[in-house]
PDB file of C-alpha atoms in Angstrom:
ATOM      1  CA  MET N   1      69.548  67.011 -39.548  1.00 26.00           C
ATOM      2  CA  ILE N   2      70.722  68.291 -42.883  1.00 24.00           C
ATOM      3  CA  SER N   3      73.571  70.803 -42.805  1.00 26.00           C
ATOM      4  CA  ARG N   4      74.628  72.840 -45.784  1.00 30.00           C
ATOM      5  CA  LEU N   5      76.834  75.787 -46.540  1.00 35.00           C
ATOM      6  CA  ALA N   6      74.541  78.112 -48.462  1.00 38.00           C
ATOM      7  CA  GLY N   7      76.261  80.578 -50.788  1.00 38.00           C
ATOM      8  CA  PRO N   8      78.800  82.975 -49.218  1.00 40.00           C
ATOM      9  CA  ALA N   9      80.738  81.687 -46.226  1.00 36.00           C
ATOM     10  CA  PHE N  10      79.007  83.971 -43.758  1.00 50.00           C
ATOM     11  CA  CYS N  11      75.889  81.798 -43.761  1.00 49.00           C
ATOM     12  CA  LEU N  12      75.661  78.269 -42.421  1.00 48.00           C
ATOM     13  CA  SER N  13      72.138  76.950 -42.656  1.00 48.00           C
ATOM     14  CA  ALA N  14      70.998  73.945 -40.643  1.00 44.00           C
ATOM     15  CA  LEU N  15      67.566  72.519 -41.423  1.00 45.00           C
ATOM     16  CA  ILE N  16      66.021  70.814 -38.404  1.00 44.00           C
ATOM     17  CA  ALA N  17      62.650  69.097 -38.241  1.00 42.00           C
ATOM     18  CA  MET N  18      60.945  70.243 -35.051  1.00 44.00           C
ATOM     19  CA  PRO N  19      58.253  68.316 -33.146  1.00 40.00           C
ATOM     20  CA  VAL N  20      54.640  69.316 -33.505  1.00 37.00           C
ATOM     21  CA  HIS N  21      54.540  70.906 -30.042  1.00 38.00           C
ATOM     22  CA  ALA N  22      56.992  73.550 -31.293  1.00 42.00           C
ATOM     23  CA  MET N  23      53.926  75.312 -32.727  1.00 47.00           C
ATOM     24  CA  ASP N  24      52.293  76.010 -29.355  1.00 56.00           C
ATOM     25  CA  VAL N  25      49.476  78.512 -29.025  1.00 60.00           C
ATOM     26  CA  PRO N  26      51.223  81.917 -29.171  1.00 68.00           C
ATOM     27  CA  GLN N  27      51.111  84.535 -26.466  1.00 81.00           C
ATOM     28  CA  ALA N  28      49.068  87.603 -27.351  1.00 85.00           C
ATOM     29  CA  PRO N  29      51.186  90.316 -29.003  1.00 92.00           C
ATOM     30  CA  ASP N  30      53.049  92.592 -26.613  1.00 94.00           C
ATOM     31  CA  ILE N  31      53.182  96.070 -28.181  1.00 94.00           C
ATOM     32  CA  SER N  32      54.688  97.877 -25.187  1.00 94.00           C
ATOM     33  CA  ALA N  33      58.129  98.108 -26.847  1.00 93.00           C
ATOM     34  CA  PHE N  34      56.923  99.105 -30.331  1.00 97.00           C
ATOM     35  CA  THR N  35      56.068 102.211 -32.338  1.00 97.00           C
ATOM     36  CA  LEU N  36      53.689 101.947 -35.291  1.00 96.00           C
ATOM     37  CA  GLN N  37      54.743 103.393 -38.654  1.00 92.00           C
ATOM     38  CA  GLU N  38      51.801 103.814 -41.030  1.00 89.00           C
ATOM     39  CA  PRO N  39      50.933 105.907 -44.101  1.00 81.00           C
ATOM     40  CA  ALA N  40      49.783 109.484 -43.631  1.00 77.00           C
ATOM     41  CA  LYS N  41      47.959 110.533 -46.771  1.00 68.00           C
ATOM     42  CA  ARG N  42      50.098 109.908 -49.885  1.00 63.00           C
ATOM     43  CA  LEU N  43      53.349 111.655 -49.112  1.00 62.00           C
ATOM     44  CA  GLY N  44      53.934 111.134 -45.437  1.00 73.00           C
ATOM     45  CA  LEU N  45      54.404 108.638 -42.618  1.00 81.00           C
ATOM     46  CA  HIS N  46      52.668 108.656 -39.266  1.00 87.00           C
ATOM     47  CA  LEU N  47      54.417 107.390 -36.113  1.00 93.00           C
ATOM     48  CA  VAL N  48      52.199 106.207 -33.258  1.00 95.00           C
ATOM     49  CA  PRO N  49      53.752 105.417 -29.830  1.00 95.00           C
ATOM     50  CA  SER N  50      52.918 102.272 -27.898  1.00 94.00           C
ATOM     51  CA  THR N  51      51.024 104.259 -25.258  1.00 93.00           C
ATOM     52  CA  THR N  52      48.538 105.366 -27.916  1.00 95.00           C
ATOM     53  CA  LEU N  53      48.337 101.891 -29.460  1.00 94.00           C
ATOM     54  CA  GLY N  54      47.407 100.477 -26.075  1.00 88.00           C
ATOM     55  CA  SER N  55      44.430 102.788 -25.717  1.00 90.00           C
ATOM     56  CA  GLY N  56      42.368 101.296 -28.545  1.00 90.00           C
ATOM     57  CA  TYR N  57      43.996 102.979 -31.556  1.00 95.00           C
ATOM     58  CA  ASN N  58      42.596 101.768 -34.923  1.00 95.00           C
ATOM     59  CA  THR N  59      42.981 102.957 -38.524  1.00 93.00           C
ATOM     60  CA  ALA N  60      42.729 101.498 -42.025  1.00 90.00           C
ATOM     61  CA  PHE N  61      46.345 100.328 -41.616  1.00 92.00           C
ATOM     62  CA  TYR N  62      46.379  99.100 -38.023  1.00 96.00           C
ATOM     63  CA  SER N  63      43.756  97.379 -35.923  1.00 96.00           C
ATOM     64  CA  ARG N  64      43.731  95.241 -32.809  1.00 96.00           C
ATOM     65  CA  ASP N  65      41.252  92.615 -31.715  1.00 94.00           C
ATOM     66  CA  GLN N  66      40.307  93.668 -28.192  1.00 90.00           C
ATOM     67  CA  GLN N  67      39.489  90.101 -27.151  1.00 91.00           C
ATOM     68  CA  THR N  68      42.496  88.171 -28.507  1.00 93.00           C
ATOM     69  CA  GLY N  69      45.022  91.014 -28.816  1.00 93.00           C
ATOM     70  CA  ALA N  70      45.777  90.028 -32.436  1.00 96.00           C
ATOM     71  CA  LEU N  71      47.232  92.859 -34.550  1.00 96.00           C
ATOM     72  CA  THR N  72      46.358  93.407 -38.216  1.00 98.00           C
ATOM     73  CA  LEU N  73      48.710  95.456 -40.406  1.00 97.00           C
ATOM     74  CA  THR N  74      47.649  96.583 -43.892  1.00 94.00           C
ATOM     75  CA  THR N  75      49.624  98.278 -46.667  1.00 88.00           C
ATOM     76  CA  ASP N  76      48.505 100.712 -49.345  1.00 77.00           C
ATOM     77  CA  GLY N  77      49.776 100.771 -52.942  1.00 72.00           C
ATOM     78  CA  LEU N  78      49.825 104.575 -52.754  1.00 69.00           C
ATOM     79  CA  GLN N  79      52.098 104.663 -49.712  1.00 66.00           C
ATOM     80  CA  PRO N  80      55.202 106.897 -50.100  1.00 56.00           C
ATOM     81  CA  VAL N  81      58.768 105.881 -50.849  1.00 56.00           C
ATOM     82  CA  ILE N  82      60.550 104.195 -47.926  1.00 55.00           C
ATOM     83  CA  ARG N  83      64.309 103.662 -47.629  1.00 55.00           C
ATOM     84  CA  GLY N  84      64.858 105.229 -51.034  1.00 52.00           C
ATOM     85  CA  LYS N  85      62.704 102.777 -52.958  1.00 52.00           C
ATOM     86  CA  VAL N  86      59.036 102.189 -53.668  1.00 49.00           C
ATOM     87  CA  ALA N  87      57.997  99.731 -50.992  1.00 59.00           C
ATOM     88  CA  PRO N  88      54.602 100.236 -49.368  1.00 78.00           C
ATOM     89  CA  GLU N  89      54.639  98.894 -45.832  1.00 86.00           C
ATOM     90  CA  THR N  90      53.093  99.273 -42.420  1.00 92.00           C
ATOM     91  CA  LEU N  91      55.221  98.151 -39.504  1.00 95.00           C
ATOM     92  CA  LEU N  92      55.821  98.004 -35.792  1.00 97.00           C
ATOM     93  CA  ARG N  93      59.407  98.859 -34.868  1.00 96.00           C
ATOM     94  CA  GLU N  94      61.168  98.604 -31.539  1.00 97.00           C
ATOM     95  CA  ASN N  95      61.346 101.889 -29.683  1.00 95.00           C
ATOM     96  CA  THR N  96      65.053 101.570 -28.858  1.00 95.00           C
ATOM     97  CA  ALA N  97      68.037 100.414 -30.917  1.00 96.00           C
ATOM     98  CA  TRP N  98      70.534  97.973 -29.382  1.00 96.00           C
ATOM     99  CA  TYR N  99      73.759  96.151 -30.281  1.00 95.00           C
ATOM    100  CA  PHE N 100      74.525  92.477 -30.882  1.00 95.00           C
ATOM    101  CA  GLN N 101      77.373  92.691 -28.357  1.00 94.00           C
ATOM    102  CA  GLN N 102      75.096  93.758 -25.505  1.00 94.00           C
ATOM    103  CA  THR N 103      73.181  90.541 -24.867  1.00 95.00           C
ATOM    104  CA  ASN N 104      71.190  87.684 -26.385  1.00 97.00           C
ATOM    105  CA  SER N 105      68.053  89.049 -28.052  1.00 97.00           C
ATOM    106  CA  ASP N 106      65.112  87.564 -29.910  1.00 98.00           C
ATOM    107  CA  MET N 107      61.779  88.310 -31.542  1.00 98.00           C
ATOM    108  CA  THR N 108      59.103  85.627 -31.886  1.00 98.00           C
ATOM    109  CA  ALA N 109      56.017  86.128 -34.045  1.00 98.00           C
ATOM    110  CA  THR N 110      53.057  84.118 -35.262  1.00 97.00           C
ATOM    111  CA  VAL N 111      51.563  85.516 -38.457  1.00 97.00           C
ATOM    112  CA  HIS N 112      48.560  84.792 -40.644  1.00 97.00           C
ATOM    113  CA  ILE N 113      48.672  85.994 -44.263  1.00 96.00           C
ATOM    114  CA  ASP N 114      45.264  87.560 -44.816  1.00 95.00           C
ATOM    115  CA  GLN N 115      45.885  89.029 -48.280  1.00 92.00           C
ATOM    116  CA  LEU N 116      48.824  89.014 -50.664  1.00 89.00           C
ATOM    117  CA  PRO N 117      49.481  91.876 -53.101  1.00 87.00           C
ATOM    118  CA  ARG N 118      49.138  91.119 -56.787  1.00 85.00           C
ATOM    119  CA  ASN N 119      52.734  89.966 -57.177  1.00 84.00           C
ATOM    120  CA  GLY N 120      52.309  87.399 -54.382  1.00 87.00           C
ATOM    121  CA  LYS N 121      55.131  88.672 -52.173  1.00 91.00           C
ATOM    122  CA  VAL N 122      54.923  90.137 -48.678  1.00 93.00           C
ATOM    123  CA  VAL N 123      57.547  91.059 -46.067  1.00 95.00           C
ATOM    124  CA  ILE N 124      56.607  89.862 -42.558  1.00 97.00           C
ATOM    125  CA  GLY N 125      59.618  90.629 -40.346  1.00 97.00           C
ATOM    126  CA  ARG N 126      62.953  92.338 -40.173  1.00 97.00           C
ATOM    127  CA  LEU N 127      66.091  92.907 -38.135  1.00 97.00           C
ATOM    128  CA  ALA N 128      66.795  96.479 -39.206  1.00 95.00           C
ATOM    129  CA  SER N 129      69.788  98.765 -38.696  1.00 93.00           C
ATOM    130  CA  THR N 130      70.758 102.370 -39.255  1.00 86.00           C
ATOM    131  CA  GLN N 131      72.400 101.425 -42.570  1.00 86.00           C
ATOM    132  CA  HIS N 132      70.400  98.514 -44.034  1.00 88.00           C
ATOM    133  CA  PRO N 133      68.259  95.559 -42.957  1.00 92.00           C
ATOM    134  CA  VAL N 134      70.491  92.841 -41.518  1.00 96.00           C
ATOM    135  CA  ALA N 135      67.784  90.243 -42.147  1.00 97.00           C
ATOM    136  CA  GLU N 136      64.402  90.489 -43.848  1.00 97.00           C
ATOM    137  CA  LEU N 137      61.804  87.720 -43.967  1.00 98.00           C
ATOM    138  CA  SER N 138      59.333  87.542 -46.839  1.00 96.00           C
ATOM    139  CA  VAL N 139      56.675  85.146 -48.069  1.00 96.00           C
ATOM    140  CA  GLN N 140      56.683  84.149 -51.723  1.00 93.00           C
ATOM    141  CA  GLY N 141      54.133  81.468 -52.544  1.00 90.00           C
ATOM    142  CA  ASP N 142      54.450  78.646 -50.020  1.00 93.00           C
ATOM    143  CA  ARG N 143      58.053  79.491 -49.073  1.00 95.00           C
ATOM    144  CA  VAL N 144      59.611  81.923 -46.629  1.00 97.00           C
ATOM    145  CA  PHE N 145      62.834  83.649 -47.712  1.00 97.00           C
ATOM    146  CA  ALA N 146      65.454  85.447 -45.657  1.00 98.00           C
ATOM    147  CA  LEU N 147      67.505  88.203 -47.258  1.00 96.00           C
ATOM    148  CA  VAL N 148      70.636  88.554 -45.117  1.00 96.00           C
ATOM    149  CA  ASP N 149      73.063  91.467 -45.552  1.00 94.00           C
ATOM    150  CA  ASN N 150      76.431  91.183 -43.805  1.00 89.00           C
ATOM    151  CA  GLY N 151      77.572  94.635 -44.895  1.00 84.00           C
ATOM    152  CA  THR N 152      79.592  93.477 -47.911  1.00 86.00           C
ATOM    153  CA  SER N 153      77.285  90.965 -49.614  1.00 90.00           C
ATOM    154  CA  LYS N 154      73.656  89.866 -49.625  1.00 93.00           C
ATOM    155  CA  GLN N 155      72.197  86.392 -49.707  1.00 93.00           C
ATOM    156  CA  SER N 156      68.603  85.252 -50.189  1.00 95.00           C
ATOM    157  CA  ILE N 157      67.748  81.703 -49.120  1.00 95.00           C
ATOM    158  CA  VAL N 158      64.654  79.668 -48.338  1.00 97.00           C
ATOM    159  CA  VAL N 159      64.397  79.425 -44.547  1.00 97.00           C
ATOM    160  CA  GLY N 160      61.066  77.631 -44.202  1.00 97.00           C
ATOM    161  CA  THR N 161      57.661  76.865 -45.640  1.00 95.00           C
ATOM    162  CA  VAL N 162      54.215  78.306 -45.017  1.00 95.00           C
ATOM    163  CA  TYR N 163      51.886  76.100 -42.986  1.00 90.00           C
ATOM    164  CA  PRO N 164      48.401  75.306 -44.304  1.00 85.00           C
ATOM    165  CA  HIS N 165      45.917  78.121 -43.750  1.00 88.00           C
ATOM    166  CA  GLN N 166      48.694  80.662 -44.448  1.00 90.00           C
ATOM    167  CA  THR N 167      50.198  80.513 -40.947  1.00 95.00           C
ATOM    168  CA  ILE N 168      53.843  81.194 -40.118  1.00 97.00           C
ATOM    169  CA  ARG N 169      55.697  81.157 -36.813  1.00 97.00           C
ATOM    170  CA  TYR N 170      59.132  82.721 -36.960  1.00 98.00           C
ATOM    171  CA  GLU N 171      61.916  83.564 -34.547  1.00 98.00           C
ATOM    172  CA  ILE N 172      64.980  85.755 -34.990  1.00 98.00           C
ATOM    173  CA  HIS N 173      67.700  85.241 -32.366  1.00 98.00           C
ATOM    174  CA  THR N 174      70.975  87.152 -32.039  1.00 97.00           C
ATOM    175  CA  SER N 175      74.042  86.530 -29.857  1.00 96.00           C
ATOM    176  CA  PRO N 176      76.944  88.808 -28.870  1.00 95.00           C
ATOM    177  CA  ASN N 177      79.360  86.617 -30.879  1.00 94.00           C
ATOM    178  CA  GLY N 178      77.582  87.534 -34.131  1.00 94.00           C
ATOM    179  CA  LEU N 179      75.538  84.345 -34.479  1.00 96.00           C
ATOM    180  CA  MET N 180      72.028  84.902 -35.795  1.00 97.00           C
ATOM    181  CA  ARG N 181      69.424  82.132 -35.846  1.00 98.00           C
ATOM    182  CA  ILE N 182      66.238  82.318 -37.896  1.00 98.00           C
ATOM    183  CA  ILE N 183      63.595  79.668 -37.221  1.00 98.00           C
ATOM    184  CA  VAL N 184      60.545  79.412 -39.474  1.00 98.00           C
ATOM    185  CA  ASN N 185      57.851  76.818 -38.752  1.00 97.00           C
ATOM    186  CA  GLY N 186      60.415  74.486 -37.191  1.00 95.00           C
ATOM    187  CA  THR N 187      63.225  74.949 -39.730  1.00 96.00           C
ATOM    188  CA  GLU N 188      66.328  76.424 -38.092  1.00 97.00           C
ATOM    189  CA  ASN N 189      68.958  78.428 -39.989  1.00 97.00           C
ATOM    190  CA  HIS N 190      72.281  79.733 -38.627  1.00 96.00           C
ATOM    191  CA  PHE N 191      74.117  82.819 -39.877  1.00 95.00           C
ATOM    192  CA  SER N 192      77.546  83.856 -38.623  1.00 94.00           C
ATOM    193  CA  LEU N 193      77.998  87.594 -39.169  1.00 94.00           C
ATOM    194  CA  PRO N 194      81.384  89.381 -39.238  1.00 92.00           C
ATOM    195  CA  SER N 195      82.259  91.967 -36.586  1.00 88.00           C
ATOM    196  CA  ALA N 196      81.700  94.863 -39.011  1.00 83.00           C
ATOM    197  CA  ALA N 197      78.110  93.750 -39.573  1.00 84.00           C
ATOM    198  CA  ILE N 198      77.241  93.747 -35.863  1.00 88.00           C
ATOM    199  CA  ALA N 199      78.888  97.057 -34.940  1.00 90.00           C
ATOM    200  CA  GLN N 200      75.807  99.129 -35.789  1.00 91.00           C
ATOM    201  CA  GLY N 201      72.631  99.693 -33.820  1.00 95.00           C
ATOM    202  CA  VAL N 202      69.795  97.312 -34.710  1.00 96.00           C
ATOM    203  CA  TRP N 203      66.127  96.783 -33.839  1.00 97.00           C
ATOM    204  CA  PHE N 204      63.330  94.336 -34.620  1.00 98.00           C
ATOM    205  CA  GLU N 205      60.367  95.129 -36.859  1.00 97.00           C
ATOM    206  CA  ALA N 206      57.070  93.287 -37.393  1.00 98.00           C
ATOM    207  CA  VAL N 207      56.038  94.117 -40.944  1.00 96.00           C
ATOM    208  CA  ALA N 208      53.352  94.000 -43.579  1.00 95.00           C
ATOM    209  CA  GLY N 209      55.315  95.115 -46.618  1.00 90.00           C
ATOM    210  CA  GLU N 210      55.188  94.799 -50.384  1.00 83.00           C
ATOM    211  CA  GLN N 211      58.179  93.890 -52.564  1.00 75.00           C
ATOM    212  CA  GLY N 212      59.009  94.771 -56.139  1.00 67.00           C
ATOM    213  CA  TRP N 213      56.510  96.163 -58.607  1.00 66.00           C
ATOM    214  CA  HIS N 214      53.031  96.969 -57.395  1.00 67.00           C
ATOM    215  CA  ALA N 215      50.040  98.789 -58.827  1.00 66.00           C
ATOM    216  CA  PRO N 216      49.807 102.357 -57.467  1.00 71.00           C
ATOM    217  CA  THR N 217      46.264 101.871 -56.223  1.00 69.00           C
ATOM    218  CA  HIS N 218      44.627 101.396 -52.841  1.00 70.00           C
ATOM    219  CA  SER N 219      43.488  97.914 -53.840  1.00 74.00           C
ATOM    220  CA  ASP N 220      46.976  96.458 -54.435  1.00 77.00           C
ATOM    221  CA  MET N 221      47.784  95.801 -50.814  1.00 85.00           C
ATOM    222  CA  ALA N 222      49.054  93.272 -48.324  1.00 90.00           C
ATOM    223  CA  ARG N 223      47.372  92.417 -45.031  1.00 94.00           C
ATOM    224  CA  VAL N 224      48.796  90.236 -42.254  1.00 97.00           C
ATOM    225  CA  THR N 225      47.620  89.480 -38.725  1.00 98.00           C
ATOM    226  CA  PHE N 226      50.052  88.902 -35.871  1.00 98.00           C
ATOM    227  CA  THR N 227      48.430  86.580 -33.352  1.00 97.00           C
ATOM    228  CA  GLY N 228      51.678  86.454 -31.395  1.00 97.00           C
ATOM    229  CA  LEU N 229      54.548  88.952 -31.062  1.00 97.00           C
ATOM    230  CA  GLN N 230      57.185  89.003 -28.338  1.00 97.00           C
ATOM    231  CA  VAL N 231      60.604  90.644 -28.029  1.00 97.00           C
ATOM    232  CA  HIS N 232      63.096  89.623 -25.369  1.00 96.00           C
ATOM    233  CA  HIS N 233      66.522  90.963 -24.405  1.00 96.00           C
ATOM    234  CA  GLU N 234      68.406  89.051 -21.727  1.00 94.00           C
ATOM    235  CA  ALA N 235      69.610  91.072 -18.777  1.00 85.00           C
ATOM    236  CA  SER N 236      73.298  91.849 -19.259  1.00 69.00           C
TER     237      SER N 236
END
């Protein structure tokens, strides 16, 4: 094991080599706890509840393989402004917000990068909050970055690498004591968040999102396929 204190004191990152069996065949995505957010023309967003998604819903931005259950999310360079900045994205967000202090919670996802936007960056997952993302995972080249915001400062670190064939398995775990673990393709990273950072409501998001500059055209897009997606909250 290699342990290192990465940047500000709120983040302790431990890099652990995991055995090959850690990349087991994923369970089919469970969308029962998610709402889809997708573009609606150029200036709007469309929210689709899980009940509709489960009845064979398909668009240019969301599709599901009826045999395997795999979910494909696609962005659009003409998608409207989100969170006050230009960031085209299509996402699945948890239906209900929750708090760190309530229980141990986690999201596990297996993702294939089907297409990168022109700048080569794509967001694939997020622990969001009412104020700002607590943690956001993005792919840049063959590395996976986590941008962690503890409410007073932000830190971006490499949390793993992309497997051959553009495959990534990631996990985000939270504990009532403020400990957050992010595991990417067997590399485990620990983040200790202050009480102020865990006092707000949070929720998980599975994302296909662009970062930074992009061409305002339909062709500059990102596409990712989730072959596995599970959310779990321990009974309190």
